[in-house]
Short mmCIF file of C-alpha atoms in Angstrom, two decimals:
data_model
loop_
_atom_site.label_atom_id
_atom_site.label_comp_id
_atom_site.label_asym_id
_atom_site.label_seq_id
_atom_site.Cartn_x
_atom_site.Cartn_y
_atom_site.Cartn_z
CA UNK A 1 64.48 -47.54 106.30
CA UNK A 2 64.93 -50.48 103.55
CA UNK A 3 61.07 -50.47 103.43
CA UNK A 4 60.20 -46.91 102.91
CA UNK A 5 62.73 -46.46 100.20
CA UNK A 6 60.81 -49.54 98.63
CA UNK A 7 57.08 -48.11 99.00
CA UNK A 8 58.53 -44.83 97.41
CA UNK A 9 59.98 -46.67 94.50
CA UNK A 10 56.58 -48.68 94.22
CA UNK A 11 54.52 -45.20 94.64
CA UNK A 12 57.19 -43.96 92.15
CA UNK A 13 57.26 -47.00 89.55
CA UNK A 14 52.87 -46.52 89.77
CA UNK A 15 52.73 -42.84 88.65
CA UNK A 16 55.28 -43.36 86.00
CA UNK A 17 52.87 -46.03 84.48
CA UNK A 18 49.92 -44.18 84.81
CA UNK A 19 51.25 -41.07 83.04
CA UNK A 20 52.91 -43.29 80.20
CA UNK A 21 50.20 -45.60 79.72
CA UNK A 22 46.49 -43.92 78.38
CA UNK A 23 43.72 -45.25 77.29
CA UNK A 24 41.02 -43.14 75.66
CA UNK A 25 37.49 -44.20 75.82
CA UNK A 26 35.39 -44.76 72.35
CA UNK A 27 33.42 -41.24 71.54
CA UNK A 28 36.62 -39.04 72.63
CA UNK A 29 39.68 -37.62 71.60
CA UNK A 30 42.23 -36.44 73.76
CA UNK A 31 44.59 -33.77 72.53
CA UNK A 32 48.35 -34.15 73.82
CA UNK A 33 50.38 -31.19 74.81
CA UNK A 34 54.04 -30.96 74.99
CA UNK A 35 55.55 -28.26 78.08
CA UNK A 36 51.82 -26.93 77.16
CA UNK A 37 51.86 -26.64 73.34
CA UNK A 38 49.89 -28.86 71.63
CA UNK A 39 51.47 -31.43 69.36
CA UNK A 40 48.93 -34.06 67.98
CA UNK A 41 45.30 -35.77 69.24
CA UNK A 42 44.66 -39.07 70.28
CA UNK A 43 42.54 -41.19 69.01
CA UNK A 44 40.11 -44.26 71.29
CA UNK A 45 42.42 -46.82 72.25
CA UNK A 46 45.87 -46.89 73.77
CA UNK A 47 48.53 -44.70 74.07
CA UNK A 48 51.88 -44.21 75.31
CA UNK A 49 52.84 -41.00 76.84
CA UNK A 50 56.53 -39.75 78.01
CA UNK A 51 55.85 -38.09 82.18
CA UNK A 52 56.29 -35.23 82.48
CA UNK A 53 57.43 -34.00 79.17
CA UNK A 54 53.80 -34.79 77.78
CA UNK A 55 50.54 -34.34 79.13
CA UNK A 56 46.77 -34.68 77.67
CA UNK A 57 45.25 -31.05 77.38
CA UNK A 58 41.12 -31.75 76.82
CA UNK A 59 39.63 -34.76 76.55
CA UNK A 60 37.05 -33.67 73.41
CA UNK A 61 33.31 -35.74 73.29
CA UNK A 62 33.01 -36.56 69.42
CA UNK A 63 29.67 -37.87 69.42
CA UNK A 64 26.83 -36.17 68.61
CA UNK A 65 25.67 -33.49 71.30
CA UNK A 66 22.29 -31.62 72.27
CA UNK A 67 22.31 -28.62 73.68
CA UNK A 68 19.05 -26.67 74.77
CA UNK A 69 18.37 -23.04 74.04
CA UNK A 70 16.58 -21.12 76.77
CA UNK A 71 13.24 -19.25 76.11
CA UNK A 72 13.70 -15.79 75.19
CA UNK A 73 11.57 -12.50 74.45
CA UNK A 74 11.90 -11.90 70.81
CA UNK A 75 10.32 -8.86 68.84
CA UNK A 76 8.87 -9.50 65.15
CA UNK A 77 8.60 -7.08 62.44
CA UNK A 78 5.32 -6.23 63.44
CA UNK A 79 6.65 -5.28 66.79
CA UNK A 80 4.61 -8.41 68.67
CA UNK A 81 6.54 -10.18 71.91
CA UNK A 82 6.87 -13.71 71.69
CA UNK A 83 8.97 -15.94 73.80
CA UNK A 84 11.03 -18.43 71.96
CA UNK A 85 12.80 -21.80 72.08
CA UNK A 86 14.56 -24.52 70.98
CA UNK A 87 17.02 -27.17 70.13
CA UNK A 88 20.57 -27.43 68.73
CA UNK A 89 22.09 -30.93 67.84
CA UNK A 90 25.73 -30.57 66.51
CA UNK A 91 29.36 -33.01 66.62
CA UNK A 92 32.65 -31.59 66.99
CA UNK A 93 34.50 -33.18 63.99
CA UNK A 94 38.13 -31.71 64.76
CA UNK A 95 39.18 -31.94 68.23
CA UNK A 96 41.81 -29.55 68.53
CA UNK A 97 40.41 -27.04 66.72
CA UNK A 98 37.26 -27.51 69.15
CA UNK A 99 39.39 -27.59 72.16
CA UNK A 100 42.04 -24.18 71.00
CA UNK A 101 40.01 -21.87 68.92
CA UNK A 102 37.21 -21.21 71.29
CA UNK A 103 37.00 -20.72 75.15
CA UNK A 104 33.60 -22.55 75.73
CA UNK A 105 32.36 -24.45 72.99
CA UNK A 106 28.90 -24.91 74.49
CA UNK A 107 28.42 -21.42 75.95
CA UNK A 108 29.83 -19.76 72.09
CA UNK A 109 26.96 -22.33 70.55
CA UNK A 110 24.05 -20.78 72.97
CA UNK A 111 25.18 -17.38 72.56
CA UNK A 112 25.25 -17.55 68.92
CA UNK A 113 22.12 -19.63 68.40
CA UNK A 114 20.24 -17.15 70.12
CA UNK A 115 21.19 -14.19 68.84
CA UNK A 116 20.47 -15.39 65.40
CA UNK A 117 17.09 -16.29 66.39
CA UNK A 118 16.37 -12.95 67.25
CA UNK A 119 17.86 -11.47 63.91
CA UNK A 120 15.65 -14.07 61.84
CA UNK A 121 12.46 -13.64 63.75
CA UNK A 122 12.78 -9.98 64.17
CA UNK A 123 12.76 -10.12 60.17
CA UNK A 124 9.34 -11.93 59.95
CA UNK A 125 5.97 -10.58 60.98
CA UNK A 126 4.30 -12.92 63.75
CA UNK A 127 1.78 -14.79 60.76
CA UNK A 128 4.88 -15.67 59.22
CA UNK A 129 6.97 -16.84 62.24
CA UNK A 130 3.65 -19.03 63.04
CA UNK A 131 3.46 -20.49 59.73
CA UNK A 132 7.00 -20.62 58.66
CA UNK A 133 8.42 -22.87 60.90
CA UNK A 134 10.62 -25.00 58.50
CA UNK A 135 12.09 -21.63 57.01
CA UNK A 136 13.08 -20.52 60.99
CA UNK A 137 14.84 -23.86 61.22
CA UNK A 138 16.34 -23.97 57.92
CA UNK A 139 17.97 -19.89 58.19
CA UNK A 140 19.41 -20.93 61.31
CA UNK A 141 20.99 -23.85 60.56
CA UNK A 142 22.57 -22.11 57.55
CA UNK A 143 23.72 -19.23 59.41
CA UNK A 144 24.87 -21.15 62.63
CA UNK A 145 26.83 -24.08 60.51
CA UNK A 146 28.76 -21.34 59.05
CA UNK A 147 29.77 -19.51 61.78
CA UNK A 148 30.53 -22.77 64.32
CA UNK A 149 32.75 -24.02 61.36
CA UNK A 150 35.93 -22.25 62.25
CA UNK A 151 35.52 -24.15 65.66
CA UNK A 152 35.64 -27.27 64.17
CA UNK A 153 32.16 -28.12 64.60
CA UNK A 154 29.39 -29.86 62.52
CA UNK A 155 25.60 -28.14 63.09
CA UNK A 156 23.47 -31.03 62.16
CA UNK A 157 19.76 -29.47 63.16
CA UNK A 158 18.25 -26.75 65.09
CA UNK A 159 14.74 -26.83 65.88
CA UNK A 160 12.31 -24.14 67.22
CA UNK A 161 10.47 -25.96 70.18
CA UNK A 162 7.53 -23.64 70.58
CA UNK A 163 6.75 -20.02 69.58
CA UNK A 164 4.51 -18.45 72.82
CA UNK A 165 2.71 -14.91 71.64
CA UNK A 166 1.45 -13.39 74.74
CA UNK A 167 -2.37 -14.09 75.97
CA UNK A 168 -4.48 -11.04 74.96
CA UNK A 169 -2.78 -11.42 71.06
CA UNK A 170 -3.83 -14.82 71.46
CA UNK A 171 -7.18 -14.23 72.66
CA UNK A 172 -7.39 -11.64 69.36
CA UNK A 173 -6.15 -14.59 67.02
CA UNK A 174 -8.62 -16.30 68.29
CA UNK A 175 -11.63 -14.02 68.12
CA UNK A 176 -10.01 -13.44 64.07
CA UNK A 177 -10.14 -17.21 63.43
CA UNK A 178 -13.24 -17.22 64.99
CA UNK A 179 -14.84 -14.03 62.75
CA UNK A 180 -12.74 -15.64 59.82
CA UNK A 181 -14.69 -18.96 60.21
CA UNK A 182 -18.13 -18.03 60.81
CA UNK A 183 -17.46 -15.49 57.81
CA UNK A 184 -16.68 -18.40 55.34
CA UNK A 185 -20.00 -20.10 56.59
CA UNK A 186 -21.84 -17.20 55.44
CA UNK A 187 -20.38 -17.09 52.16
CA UNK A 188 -21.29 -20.86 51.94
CA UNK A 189 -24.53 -20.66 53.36
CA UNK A 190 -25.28 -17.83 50.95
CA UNK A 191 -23.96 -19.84 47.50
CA UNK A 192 -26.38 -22.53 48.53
CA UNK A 193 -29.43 -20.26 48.63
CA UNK A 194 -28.22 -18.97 45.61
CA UNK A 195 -28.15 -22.71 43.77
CA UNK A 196 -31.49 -23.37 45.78
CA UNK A 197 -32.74 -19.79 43.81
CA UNK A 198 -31.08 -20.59 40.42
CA UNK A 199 -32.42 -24.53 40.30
CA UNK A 200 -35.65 -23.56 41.89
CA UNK A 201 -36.10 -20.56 38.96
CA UNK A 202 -34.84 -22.80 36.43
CA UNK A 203 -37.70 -25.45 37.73
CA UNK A 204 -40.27 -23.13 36.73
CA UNK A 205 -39.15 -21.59 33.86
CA UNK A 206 -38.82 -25.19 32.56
CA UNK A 207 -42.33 -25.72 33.83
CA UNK A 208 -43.67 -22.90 32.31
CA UNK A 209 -42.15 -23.59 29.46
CA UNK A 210 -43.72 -27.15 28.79
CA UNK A 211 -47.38 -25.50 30.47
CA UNK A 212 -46.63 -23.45 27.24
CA UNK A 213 -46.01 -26.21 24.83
CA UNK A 214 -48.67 -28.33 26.11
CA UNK A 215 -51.64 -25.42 25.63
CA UNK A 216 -49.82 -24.94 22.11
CA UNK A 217 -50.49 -28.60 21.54
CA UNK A 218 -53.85 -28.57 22.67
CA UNK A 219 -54.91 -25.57 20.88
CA UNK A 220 -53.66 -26.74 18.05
CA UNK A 221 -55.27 -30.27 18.39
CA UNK A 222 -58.44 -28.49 19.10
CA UNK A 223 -58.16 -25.62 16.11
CA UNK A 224 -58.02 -29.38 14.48
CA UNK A 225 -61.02 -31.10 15.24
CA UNK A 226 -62.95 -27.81 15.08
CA UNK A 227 -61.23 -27.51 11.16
CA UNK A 228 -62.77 -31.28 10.49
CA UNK A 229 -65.49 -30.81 12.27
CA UNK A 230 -66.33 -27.66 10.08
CA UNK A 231 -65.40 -30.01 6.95
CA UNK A 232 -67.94 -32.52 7.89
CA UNK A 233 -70.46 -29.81 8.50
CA UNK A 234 -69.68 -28.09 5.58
CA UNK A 235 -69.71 -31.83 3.55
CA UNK A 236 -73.11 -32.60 5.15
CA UNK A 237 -74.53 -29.31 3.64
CA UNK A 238 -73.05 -29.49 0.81
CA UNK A 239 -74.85 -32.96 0.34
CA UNK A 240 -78.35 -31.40 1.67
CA UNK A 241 -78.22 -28.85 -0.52
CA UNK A 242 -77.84 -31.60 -3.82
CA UNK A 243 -80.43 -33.19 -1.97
CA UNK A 244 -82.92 -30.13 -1.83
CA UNK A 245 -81.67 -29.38 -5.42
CA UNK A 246 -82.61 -32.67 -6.49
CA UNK A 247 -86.56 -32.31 -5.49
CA UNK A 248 -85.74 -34.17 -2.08
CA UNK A 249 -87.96 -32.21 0.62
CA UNK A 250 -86.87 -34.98 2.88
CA UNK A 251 -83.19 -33.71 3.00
CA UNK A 252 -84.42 -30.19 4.05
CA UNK A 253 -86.58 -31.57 7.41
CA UNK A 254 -83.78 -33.65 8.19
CA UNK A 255 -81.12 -30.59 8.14
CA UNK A 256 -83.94 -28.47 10.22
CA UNK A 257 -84.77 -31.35 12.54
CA UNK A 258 -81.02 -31.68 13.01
CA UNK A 259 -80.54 -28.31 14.08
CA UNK A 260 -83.66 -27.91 16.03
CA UNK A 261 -82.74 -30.79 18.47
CA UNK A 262 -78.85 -29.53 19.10
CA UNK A 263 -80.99 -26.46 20.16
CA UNK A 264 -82.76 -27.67 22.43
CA UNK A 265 -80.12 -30.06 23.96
CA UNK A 266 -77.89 -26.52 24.39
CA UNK A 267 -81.14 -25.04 26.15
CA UNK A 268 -81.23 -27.88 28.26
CA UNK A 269 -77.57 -28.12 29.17
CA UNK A 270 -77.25 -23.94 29.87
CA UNK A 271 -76.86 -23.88 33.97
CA UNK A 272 -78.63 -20.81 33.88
CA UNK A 273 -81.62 -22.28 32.64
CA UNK A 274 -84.33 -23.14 35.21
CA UNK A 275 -87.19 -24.00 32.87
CA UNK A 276 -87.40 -25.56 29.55
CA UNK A 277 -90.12 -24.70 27.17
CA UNK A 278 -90.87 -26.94 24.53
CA UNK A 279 -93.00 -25.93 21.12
CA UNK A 280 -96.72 -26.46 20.83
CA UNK A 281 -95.25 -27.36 17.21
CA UNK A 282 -94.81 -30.95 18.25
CA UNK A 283 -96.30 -32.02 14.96
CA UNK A 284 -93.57 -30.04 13.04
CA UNK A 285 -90.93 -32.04 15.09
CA UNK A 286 -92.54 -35.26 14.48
CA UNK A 287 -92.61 -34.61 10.56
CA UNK A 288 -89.09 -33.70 10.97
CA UNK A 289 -88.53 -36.81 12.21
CA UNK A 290 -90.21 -38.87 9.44
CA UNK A 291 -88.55 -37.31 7.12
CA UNK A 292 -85.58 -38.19 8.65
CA UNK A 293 -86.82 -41.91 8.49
CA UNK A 294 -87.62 -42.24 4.91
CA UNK A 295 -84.49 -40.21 3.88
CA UNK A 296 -82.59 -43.07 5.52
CA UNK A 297 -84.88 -45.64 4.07
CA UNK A 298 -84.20 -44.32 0.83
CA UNK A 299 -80.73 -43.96 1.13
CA UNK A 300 -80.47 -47.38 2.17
CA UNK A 301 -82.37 -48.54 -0.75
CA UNK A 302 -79.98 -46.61 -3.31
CA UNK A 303 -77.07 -48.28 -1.49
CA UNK A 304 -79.08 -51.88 -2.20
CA UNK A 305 -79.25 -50.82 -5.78
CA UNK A 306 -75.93 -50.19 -6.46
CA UNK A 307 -74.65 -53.19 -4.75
CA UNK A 308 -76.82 -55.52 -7.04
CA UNK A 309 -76.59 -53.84 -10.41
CA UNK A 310 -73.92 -56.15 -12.13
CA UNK A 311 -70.53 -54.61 -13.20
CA UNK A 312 -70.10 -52.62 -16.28
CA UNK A 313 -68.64 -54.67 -19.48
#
């Protein structure tokens, strides 16, 4: 009888220490109730507790939590069906307030982060909930912070994991991207035939222009030597005309003689020519010739003349 008394006392003696002594783990707070009100939170470490008048109510995780947000059908402004979801990291920063103010904490986060997801992508057309994912994030995290904050809880990120349209819209995005591609190849194929067009015309108007300046050039090179050739004819009349003034009969068969030959050498050139007939005059032609012989001789002789007839004093 001596020994069961004992073993209750032991069993008694155990549970009393195990309700007055607690220790919390690092990462938690426990909240302490007294007859089931709560009276203060305890922090990692250890604690004393009086049986039976105290208790611990929740044990609260204060690190930093993820929580996932199912897919769901969501409608856009442009009334296209996507399927959404995503991510929600947040730490409960007051533990009592996290463990009285709200039923389920995790369940309240989901329900909240989703329905806000539908209000902000039911604002934005489907482009824009493609292409605006940062903005998604950002409206949520705004809206959901606030709301959680009452609960004692910090909303540190939400993140959109993927944004499904259904397969025939995007099958049509596809065939778009497609059209919108091969459509900016034509526009670039067509500026370089353009440039092609625009360099090649310039080429030729340049070309044109110096085939211009060069025929200018020559024309005038040639108006030119016809003007000095003119000159010299014109001097070398002039001279066998004083000559033929003078008394000089020479001068006059050389001129004739001159012009005879260049007419026969033109005769004789001309491609429509097939025969050449020459004078039975040969004799004039040779007379020409002497003329032309002694009218150099005597030429020459003036020249001798001069150069020996001393200088005038």
């Amino acid at each position: 009888m001596g020994q069961i008394l004992a073993l209750v006392v032991v069993l008694v003696v155990v549970v009393v220490i195990t309700k007055l002594v607690r220790i919390v783990p690092q990462g938690f707070e426990w909240t302490v109730e007294t007859f089931g009100k709560y009276t203060r939170t305890l922090s990692p470490g250890l604690h004393l507790l009086v049986p039976v008048y105290q208790s611990v109510g929740r044990k609260i995780n204060m690190m930093e939590q993820v929580l996932d947000v199912p897919s769901q059908d969501v409608i856009t402004k442009d009334n296209a069906v996507v399927r959404v979801d995503g991510v929600v990291f947040y730490q409960v920063l007051d533990a009592s307030k996290a463990a009285y103010e709200v039923s389920n904490l995790e369940q309240a986060s989901l329900a909240l982060v989703m329905t806000n997801i539908r209000t902000v992508l039911g604002s934005m057309d489907l482009d824009e909930s493609l292409s605006k994912r940062d903005e998604i994030n950002a409206r949520l995290l705004s809206v959901v912070d606030e709301a959680t904050h009452p609960w004692g809880v910090k909303v540190n990120r939400i993140e959109i994991k993927d944004i499904a349209p259904p397969r025939d819209l995007v099958d049509s995005m596809a065939r778009q991207m497609k059209a919108e591609r091969e459509k900016r190849a034509n526009i670039l194929e067509a500026e370089g035939f353009k440039q092609a067009a625009i360099l090649k015309a310039d080429g030729e108007k340049q070309s044109a222009i110096l085939a211009a300046e060069g025929k200018r050039e020559a024309a005038f090179r040639e108006a030119e030597a016809r003007e000095r050739l003119a000159a010299a004819e014109a001097k070398a009349t002039t001279l066998v005309s004083d000559a033929i003034a003078g008394g000089n009969v020479n001068a006059l068969n050389y001129f004739v003689a001159n012009k005879y030959v260049e007419a026969l050498k033109e005769m004789a050139n001309s491609p429509n020519q097939k025969m050449l007939l020459l004078p039975m005059e040969a004799t004039g032609i040779l007379g020409s010739l002497a003329g032309i012989a002694e009218l150099a001789k005597e030429s020459l002789g003036q020249q001798q003349a001069r150069s020996t007839m001393p200088p005038p004093r």
